[in-house]
């Protein structure tokens, strides 16, 4: 992996929410690397901060949230003096959330697809109007040309009869079709990064399969990177090449997708994997005990983070007086495999 | 499916262990579509359209399907939470004997509802926010007149402990609890009158993965402890596979396949089931075999296609599929399929060689 | 269940019920909070609304005035001071003509002539002695609520038996009545007509809205269309015609009651819609179905499961309809078709301020307007605060 492959590098991102009840450290020092053309899966349950991380990347954090620290380096490909291949490094964390620069990035270089397609689209404008708006804004082409591009995009997302759908309103489409329309909107300007925040959670499993398949083929065609956020480990296995596991605002494990399933190191990751029903075992061993290895306890109150490692109260391998006192550092337990856990910290970090 | 003799309820209370606990027969629920000021009926949404299956004592039957297939409506009809349009629901009630729930009057329904209970999907909507846990869990006991006063409090304490909550929580209100804990409360309420049969309407769909596991374990534990029978309605196929002994797959109001869990998932015989199996995202990073991807959209229950409802999306469809509706028949021991070509097709399941 | 406020109210209030997992995990800390029933939660949420707190205080003061009007007013509202009619508000001073500081006081008045119009006017007699405004002064006789005779007034000016120093803080009207005293007494009518009207509207709205929401179908359609028609009618003309039809020679109380009834004709409609809407949405809630499956009777379901769900909305709707009633009565009486003298209400008092000349020359006759505005504003703030607090279980 050379430097040239890196598209986005998030370093020590901190995003806090200032509520009347207290401060919630939604993202507490997250490090992520998104590589060009590859899919990074971000796995975690509710409250782990994965969605806020992606919103931070686009400076879309809603009030009363605020990015309090860290860097988000975007290696933006530019054309200068007629020669492509130049890279501009922009720290998104330093950009003004309302400024021109971030608006130039949103929808253009980095796009986002959300979970609920119905609320992602304006109900009173046609699909075509919403797609072309983005194209005209960023590429400055004429309305007619933008419409051509929009129809082309709808065809690419395998929408049946794109020239008719382009004049439909969102309520006229089914859930799966709406999600395709949203994807078409997001990709209309050929971004180099697509952020997908649980895009298939609200869909039926057969529609989900179609959308996942679509996203993989589009990635092939356009060569874009995908930041795929989900809580579904099955989807991660299907879509991601690299995986990051988050818990309470921190990244606790980071490696490629094969390793995360075959050799998970962090107790939380292992807990997650053992608590999901594994279809293989269910079918091939129908008589074995039907108990899942659940993680005990619950996610702690976000206003009172436990001292030390946030997972310590629930961890089956907790080391008393260490895990509940000192926060573990991120170490490279194996080449390309990072864990934030005291069990592995006698291995020196890279 | 055994023949249904038309009989009214018997007075004997003893249930035979060979007879199924629940026999659903040709259940239908149609919702009228009304238009205009005078609310004229212009059509019917056939939410449940001729559903038949059995549930045996002590087993868990999973009811799966995608949105709009009618699985939730089926569960609610069985409980008479909504009234079926037609069909029979034979149930071995401990007090009344074998009765057809669909035909009972109000008084008898109340008796039957002591032994058939329900767990709901949304932990935030299924508990009255203005009642304490004691009142919520005690409500069935009080309303059914089973026990009174001090005994109710004891029983509530017992139920809360059973589901893993502290008995002193009974003075608290639901807003004090998380989603997983609320489902435990709902379970305590469902089990308070010591039922025999529980309809679980997507009980873990709204929960996080780690909490799901806790609740699934709890359901299993309760089943063993109290000798319960479950009808598990869900859309998450891995969860259904984990907890069910047998599975029924529904599509647009009809059961298209009914078999043991292992059979459904490894050797499905209906093309729709095959597509479902193929679509499940497995937590297994190895590359998959070629997928069966469905085209088109789910059929509209208000205006379903002719013949077999699935034929427009089925890659194995033939002429007969467009004209004649197939019936549910037994093509292998205890394996029922609704497909003209079931006997001749060989379909792939979700099974994978082990890691 | 403890009713004490938690230790640090500002920190404790909590956006519960929200599905955002940021706040999903229950804290182990505050048992008070976990055991807090609906009304406790509503109260805590209400207390956060600053304007509503102010409104509560101001309205509290207003209604104390309503109750103790006889005691709080400096003068008898019906007493005419013929010599001192149409007097501008007296100058309440704290610094005298010599520049010395005293507690609030007034100078006596001396009769003179206006230099231009040659009309008799009263001016401050800065040479007279200082008359401090004191508390608990003996003055005009009254019977508190018609029962308890007394002559003690909250504040006034102590004078020698033969001198008279008018303490007309808001001036006097054309018949020589003290404006402030009349305003205080007028509050009795103006601020209670609203309440009575609202209770009538409450019953009508609850019953009709309940029928519409619970039974649906034809009953629902009919009731909703009736409401649509009523809401489309212009209120003031309708009120006027109905009020004008009331016989002139009826006793005050009877007129008052019927005016209240007329005002409630429209009041129930909004409430009925609110009740119906809430009923329709509550019917579909899972916990209502669960209650039915538990074997609860329909009566129980309505009273224990559904009614508590919209009681607070009813209170909000009622609170917000009170300003309309107040404005209604004021308008009707101002136009001469509502209450009439000798009944004292703010609207009746405004009958004197009906032409431009009056308003230009004696603007203090408009003081009742200020009180109407304040009362209406305060009820609106109160209603806003209640509305925000009404459903403590809803997200956001």
Coordinates of C-alpha atoms in Angstrom, one line a residue, chain C:
Chain C
X1 CA -43.3 7.6 45.1
X2 CA -41.2 10.5 46.0
X3 CA -42.4 13.8 44.8
X4 CA -39.2 15.7 45.7
X5 CA -37.4 17.4 42.9
X6 CA -34.2 15.6 42.0
X7 CA -31.0 17.2 43.3
X8 CA -29.9 19.0 40.2
X9 CA -33.0 19.6 38.1
X10 CA -31.2 21.1 35.2
X11 CA -29.0 18.1 34.7
X12 CA -31.6 15.5 35.4
X13 CA -34.1 16.3 32.8
X14 CA -33.7 13.7 30.1
X15 CA -34.8 13.1 26.6
X16 CA -36.2 9.8 27.3
X17 CA -38.1 7.6 24.9
X18 CA -35.8 8.8 22.2
X19 CA -34.7 5.9 20.0
X20 CA -31.3 7.4 19.5
X21 CA -28.9 5.1 21.2
X22 CA -26.9 8.0 22.5
X23 CA -29.4 8.1 25.2
X24 CA -30.7 4.6 25.2
X25 CA -28.9 3.0 28.0
X26 CA -30.6 3.5 31.3
X27 CA -28.6 5.1 34.1
X28 CA -28.4 3.5 37.4
X29 CA -28.4 6.8 39.1
X30 CA -31.7 8.4 39.7
X31 CA -34.4 6.2 41.2
X32 CA -36.6 9.2 41.5
X33 CA -36.6 9.6 37.8
X34 CA -37.3 6.0 37.1
X35 CA -40.3 6.0 39.4
X36 CA -41.6 9.3 38.1
X37 CA -45.1 9.0 36.8
X38 CA -46.4 11.0 33.8
X39 CA -47.4 14.1 35.6
X40 CA -44.1 14.4 37.4
X41 CA -42.3 14.2 34.1
X42 CA -44.6 16.7 32.6
X43 CA -43.9 19.1 35.4
X44 CA -40.2 18.8 35.1
X45 CA -40.3 19.4 31.4
X46 CA -42.7 22.3 31.9
X47 CA -40.3 23.9 34.4
X48 CA -37.7 24.3 31.7
X49 CA -39.8 26.7 29.7
X50 CA -38.8 30.1 31.0
X51 CA -41.6 32.1 29.5
X52 CA -44.2 29.7 30.8
X53 CA -42.7 30.2 34.3
X54 CA -43.1 33.9 34.0
X55 CA -46.6 33.5 32.7
X56 CA -47.5 31.3 35.7
X57 CA -46.4 34.0 38.1
X58 CA -48.2 36.8 36.2
X59 CA -51.4 34.9 35.8
X60 CA -51.1 33.9 39.5
X61 CA -51.0 37.6 40.4
X62 CA -54.0 38.3 38.1
X63 CA -56.1 35.7 39.6
X64 CA -55.3 36.8 43.1
X65 CA -56.5 40.2 42.1
X66 CA -59.7 38.6 40.8
X67 CA -60.3 36.9 44.1
X68 CA -59.4 39.8 46.3
X69 CA -60.5 42.7 44.1
X70 CA -62.3 44.5 46.9
X71 CA -59.2 44.4 49.1
X72 CA -56.6 45.2 46.5
X73 CA -58.4 48.1 44.8
X74 CA -57.8 51.4 46.4
X75 CA -61.4 52.6 45.8
X76 CA -64.9 51.4 45.3
X77 CA -65.2 51.0 41.6
X78 CA -68.7 52.3 41.5
X79 CA -67.9 55.4 43.5
X80 CA -68.0 58.5 41.5
X81 CA -65.7 61.4 42.3
X82 CA -67.7 64.0 40.5
X83 CA -65.1 66.7 40.9
X84 CA -62.3 64.5 39.7
X85 CA -63.7 63.1 36.5
X86 CA -61.5 62.4 33.5
X87 CA -58.4 63.0 35.5
X88 CA -55.0 62.0 34.1
X89 CA -53.1 59.5 36.0
X90 CA -51.6 61.1 39.1
X91 CA -47.9 61.6 39.3
X92 CA -46.5 59.0 41.7
X93 CA -43.2 60.6 42.7
X94 CA -40.2 59.6 44.6
X95 CA -38.4 62.9 44.5
X96 CA -40.2 66.0 45.7
X97 CA -40.2 69.5 44.3
X98 CA -37.2 70.3 46.4
X99 CA -35.3 67.4 45.1
X100 CA -35.5 65.3 48.2
X101 CA -36.0 61.6 48.1
X102 CA -39.0 59.9 49.7
X103 CA -40.8 56.6 49.4
X104 CA -43.5 56.7 46.8
X105 CA -45.9 59.5 47.4
X106 CA -48.3 61.9 45.7
X107 CA -49.0 65.6 46.1
X108 CA -52.5 66.9 46.7
X109 CA -54.3 68.4 43.8
X110 CA -55.5 72.0 43.4
X111 CA -58.1 73.2 41.1
X112 CA -57.1 75.6 38.4
X113 CA -57.9 76.6 34.9
X114 CA -56.4 75.4 31.7
X115 CA -54.6 78.4 30.1
X116 CA -56.0 77.9 26.7
X117 CA -59.3 76.1 26.9
X118 CA -60.3 77.8 30.2
X119 CA -61.7 74.5 31.4
X120 CA -61.3 73.6 35.0
X121 CA -58.4 71.2 35.5
X122 CA -56.6 69.8 38.4
X123 CA -52.9 70.3 38.8
X124 CA -50.4 69.1 41.3
X125 CA -50.1 71.3 44.3
X126 CA -46.4 71.0 45.0
X127 CA -46.7 73.2 48.0
X128 CA -49.0 70.9 49.8
X129 CA -47.7 68.3 52.0
X130 CA -46.4 65.0 50.9
X131 CA -48.9 62.1 51.0
X132 CA -47.0 58.8 51.0
X133 CA -48.6 55.8 49.6
X134 CA -49.0 53.3 52.4
X135 CA -50.1 49.8 52.8
X136 CA -53.2 48.6 54.6
X137 CA -55.2 51.8 54.6
X138 CA -58.7 52.3 55.8
X139 CA -60.9 53.5 53.0
X140 CA -64.2 52.8 51.3
X141 CA -66.4 50.2 52.8
X142 CA -66.9 46.9 51.0
X143 CA -68.1 43.4 51.5
X144 CA -65.5 40.8 50.4
X145 CA -67.3 38.5 48.0
X146 CA -70.5 40.0 49.3
X147 CA -70.0 38.4 52.6
X148 CA -67.3 39.9 54.8
X149 CA -67.6 43.6 55.5
X150 CA -64.4 45.5 55.9
X151 CA -62.8 48.8 54.9
X152 CA -59.2 47.7 54.8
X153 CA -57.5 48.2 51.4
X154 CA -54.1 47.0 50.3
X155 CA -52.7 50.4 49.6
X156 CA -53.8 54.0 49.5
X157 CA -53.2 57.4 50.9
X158 CA -53.7 58.3 54.5
X159 CA -55.5 61.6 54.7
X160 CA -57.2 63.9 57.2
X161 CA -60.9 63.5 57.3
X162 CA -61.6 66.7 55.5
X163 CA -59.1 66.5 52.8
X164 CA -59.2 64.3 49.8
X165 CA -56.1 63.3 47.8
X166 CA -57.1 61.2 44.8
X167 CA -54.8 58.3 44.2
X168 CA -55.8 57.6 40.6
X169 CA -52.8 55.7 39.5
X170 CA -54.3 55.1 36.1
X171 CA -56.5 58.1 36.0
X172 CA -60.2 58.4 36.2
X173 CA -62.9 58.0 33.6
X174 CA -65.6 60.5 32.5
X175 CA -67.9 59.6 35.4
X176 CA -65.2 60.0 38.0
X177 CA -64.5 56.3 38.6
X178 CA -60.9 55.3 39.5
X179 CA -59.6 53.4 36.5
X180 CA -57.4 51.1 38.4
X181 CA -60.1 49.9 40.7
X182 CA -62.4 49.3 37.8
X183 CA -59.8 47.4 36.0
X184 CA -59.2 45.2 39.0
X185 CA -63.0 44.5 39.3
X186 CA -63.3 44.2 35.5
X187 CA -60.7 41.4 35.7
X188 CA -63.3 39.4 37.6
X189 CA -65.5 39.2 34.6
X190 CA -63.0 39.3 31.8
X191 CA -60.8 36.6 33.2
X192 CA -63.5 34.3 34.4
X193 CA -65.7 34.4 31.4
X194 CA -62.9 32.6 29.6
X195 CA -62.7 29.8 32.2
X196 CA -66.4 29.1 32.2
X197 CA -66.5 29.1 28.4
X198 CA -63.6 26.8 28.4
X199 CA -65.2 24.2 30.7
X200 CA -68.3 24.1 28.5
X201 CA -66.1 23.7 25.5
X202 CA -64.2 21.0 27.2
X203 CA -67.2 18.7 27.7
X204 CA -68.6 19.3 24.3
X205 CA -65.2 18.8 22.7
X206 CA -64.3 15.7 24.7
X207 CA -67.6 13.9 24.0
X208 CA -68.0 14.8 20.4
X209 CA -64.3 14.3 19.6
X210 CA -64.4 11.1 21.5
X211 CA -67.3 9.7 19.5
X212 CA -65.7 10.7 16.3
X213 CA -62.3 9.2 17.1
X214 CA -63.5 6.1 18.9
X215 CA -66.3 5.0 16.6
X216 CA -65.1 6.5 13.3
X217 CA -67.2 5.9 10.3
X218 CA -70.3 8.0 9.7
X219 CA -70.4 9.6 13.1
X220 CA -66.8 10.8 12.5
X221 CA -67.6 12.2 9.1
X222 CA -70.7 14.1 10.3
X223 CA -68.9 15.6 13.3
X224 CA -65.9 16.6 11.3
X225 CA -68.0 18.4 8.7
X226 CA -70.0 20.2 11.3
X227 CA -66.7 21.4 12.7
X228 CA -65.5 22.5 9.3
X229 CA -68.6 24.6 8.8
X230 CA -68.4 26.2 12.2
X231 CA -64.8 27.1 11.8
X232 CA -65.5 28.6 8.4
X233 CA -68.0 31.1 9.9
X234 CA -66.7 34.5 10.9
X235 CA -66.7 34.6 14.6
X236 CA -67.3 38.2 15.5
X237 CA -70.4 38.7 13.3
X238 CA -71.9 35.4 14.6
X239 CA -71.2 36.4 18.2
X240 CA -72.6 39.8 17.6
X241 CA -75.8 38.6 16.2
X242 CA -76.3 36.1 18.9
X243 CA -75.4 38.5 21.6
X244 CA -77.6 41.3 20.2
X245 CA -80.5 38.9 20.4
X246 CA -80.2 38.7 24.1
X247 CA -82.8 40.9 25.8
X248 CA -81.5 44.2 27.2
X249 CA -83.4 43.9 30.4
X250 CA -81.9 40.7 31.7
X251 CA -80.1 40.7 35.0
X252 CA -76.3 41.0 34.7
X253 CA -75.6 37.5 35.7
X254 CA -77.9 35.9 33.2
X255 CA -76.4 37.9 30.4
X256 CA -73.0 37.0 31.6
X257 CA -73.8 33.3 31.5
X258 CA -75.4 33.4 28.1
X259 CA -72.4 35.4 26.7
X260 CA -70.2 32.6 28.0
X261 CA -72.3 30.0 26.2
X262 CA -72.2 31.9 22.9
X263 CA -68.4 32.1 23.2
X264 CA -68.1 28.4 23.7
X265 CA -69.8 27.6 20.4
X266 CA -66.5 27.7 18.6
X267 CA -64.3 26.7 21.5
X268 CA -65.2 23.0 21.4
X269 CA -64.3 22.5 17.8
X270 CA -60.5 22.7 18.2
X271 CA -60.6 20.5 21.2
X272 CA -62.8 17.9 19.4
X273 CA -60.3 17.7 16.6
X274 CA -57.4 17.2 19.0
X275 CA -59.2 14.5 20.9
X276 CA -60.2 12.7 17.7
X277 CA -56.7 12.9 16.3
X278 CA -55.1 11.5 19.4
X279 CA -57.7 8.8 19.8
X280 CA -57.1 7.6 16.2
X281 CA -53.4 7.4 16.7
X282 CA -53.6 5.8 20.1
X283 CA -55.9 3.1 18.9
X284 CA -53.2 1.8 16.7
X285 CA -50.5 1.7 19.4
X286 CA -49.2 -1.7 20.2
X287 CA -49.8 -1.3 23.9
X288 CA -53.5 -0.8 23.3
X289 CA -53.6 -4.0 21.4
X290 CA -51.6 -5.7 24.2
X291 CA -54.1 -4.4 26.7
X292 CA -56.9 -5.9 24.7
X293 CA -55.1 -9.2 24.5
X294 CA -54.5 -9.1 28.2
X295 CA -58.2 -9.1 28.7
X296 CA -58.8 -5.5 29.7
X297 CA -62.3 -4.3 29.2
X298 CA -63.0 -1.5 26.7
X299 CA -63.8 0.9 29.6
X300 CA -60.4 0.1 31.2
X301 CA -58.7 0.6 27.9
X302 CA -60.2 4.0 27.4
X303 CA -59.5 5.2 30.9
X304 CA -56.2 3.7 31.8
X305 CA -54.5 3.3 28.4
X306 CA -55.9 5.9 26.1
X307 CA -57.2 8.8 28.1
X308 CA -54.0 9.5 30.0
X309 CA -52.4 9.7 26.6
X310 CA -54.2 12.8 25.6
X311 CA -55.2 14.4 28.9
X312 CA -52.2 16.7 28.6
X313 CA -53.1 17.6 25.1
X314 CA -56.6 18.5 26.2
X315 CA -55.1 20.8 28.9
X316 CA -53.0 22.5 26.3
X317 CA -55.9 23.0 23.9
X318 CA -58.0 24.5 26.6
X319 CA -55.3 26.8 27.8
X320 CA -54.8 28.1 24.3
X321 CA -58.5 28.7 23.8
X322 CA -58.8 30.9 26.8
X323 CA -57.2 33.9 25.1
X324 CA -59.9 33.7 22.4
X325 CA -62.6 33.8 25.0
X326 CA -61.1 36.8 26.7
X327 CA -60.7 38.6 23.4
X328 CA -64.2 37.6 22.4
X329 CA -65.8 39.0 25.5
X330 CA -63.8 42.2 25.3
X331 CA -64.7 42.7 21.6
X332 CA -68.4 42.0 22.2
X333 CA -68.6 44.3 25.1
X334 CA -66.6 47.0 23.4
X335 CA -69.0 46.9 20.5
X336 CA -71.9 47.2 22.9
X337 CA -73.5 43.8 22.3
X338 CA -71.9 41.9 25.1
X339 CA -72.0 43.0 28.7
X340 CA -73.2 46.4 29.4
X341 CA -72.9 48.9 32.2
X342 CA -73.2 48.7 35.2
X343 CA -71.4 45.4 34.7
X344 CA -67.7 46.1 34.9
X345 CA -65.4 44.3 32.4
X346 CA -62.5 45.4 30.4
X347 CA -64.6 45.4 27.2
X348 CA -67.3 47.5 28.9
X349 CA -64.7 50.0 30.1
X350 CA -63.4 50.3 26.5
X351 CA -66.8 51.4 25.4
X352 CA -65.8 54.8 26.6
X353 CA -62.8 54.9 24.3
X354 CA -64.7 54.6 21.0
X355 CA -63.8 57.8 19.2
X356 CA -60.6 59.4 18.2
X357 CA -61.2 62.5 20.1
X358 CA -61.6 60.7 23.4
X359 CA -58.5 58.7 22.7
X360 CA -56.5 61.7 21.8
X361 CA -57.5 63.8 24.8
X362 CA -57.8 61.1 27.4
X363 CA -55.6 58.2 26.4
X364 CA -55.6 56.7 29.8
X365 CA -59.0 55.4 29.1
X366 CA -57.3 52.7 27.0
X367 CA -55.5 51.1 29.9
X368 CA -57.7 48.1 29.9
X369 CA -56.2 47.2 26.5
X370 CA -52.8 46.8 28.1
X371 CA -54.3 44.4 30.6
X372 CA -56.1 42.4 27.9
X373 CA -52.8 42.1 26.0
X374 CA -50.9 41.0 29.0
X375 CA -53.5 38.4 29.9
X376 CA -53.7 37.0 26.4
X377 CA -49.9 36.9 26.1
X378 CA -49.5 35.1 29.4
X379 CA -52.0 32.5 28.5
X380 CA -50.3 31.9 25.2
X381 CA -46.9 31.5 26.9
X382 CA -48.4 29.2 29.4
X383 CA -50.0 27.2 26.7
X384 CA -46.7 27.0 24.8
X385 CA -44.9 25.7 27.8
X386 CA -47.6 23.2 28.4
X387 CA -47.6 22.1 24.8
X388 CA -43.9 21.5 24.9
X389 CA -44.3 19.5 28.1
X390 CA -47.5 17.8 27.2
X391 CA -46.1 14.5 26.0
X392 CA -43.0 13.7 27.9
X393 CA -42.6 10.4 26.1
X394 CA -42.5 11.6 22.5
X395 CA -39.2 12.0 20.7
X396 CA -37.8 15.5 20.2

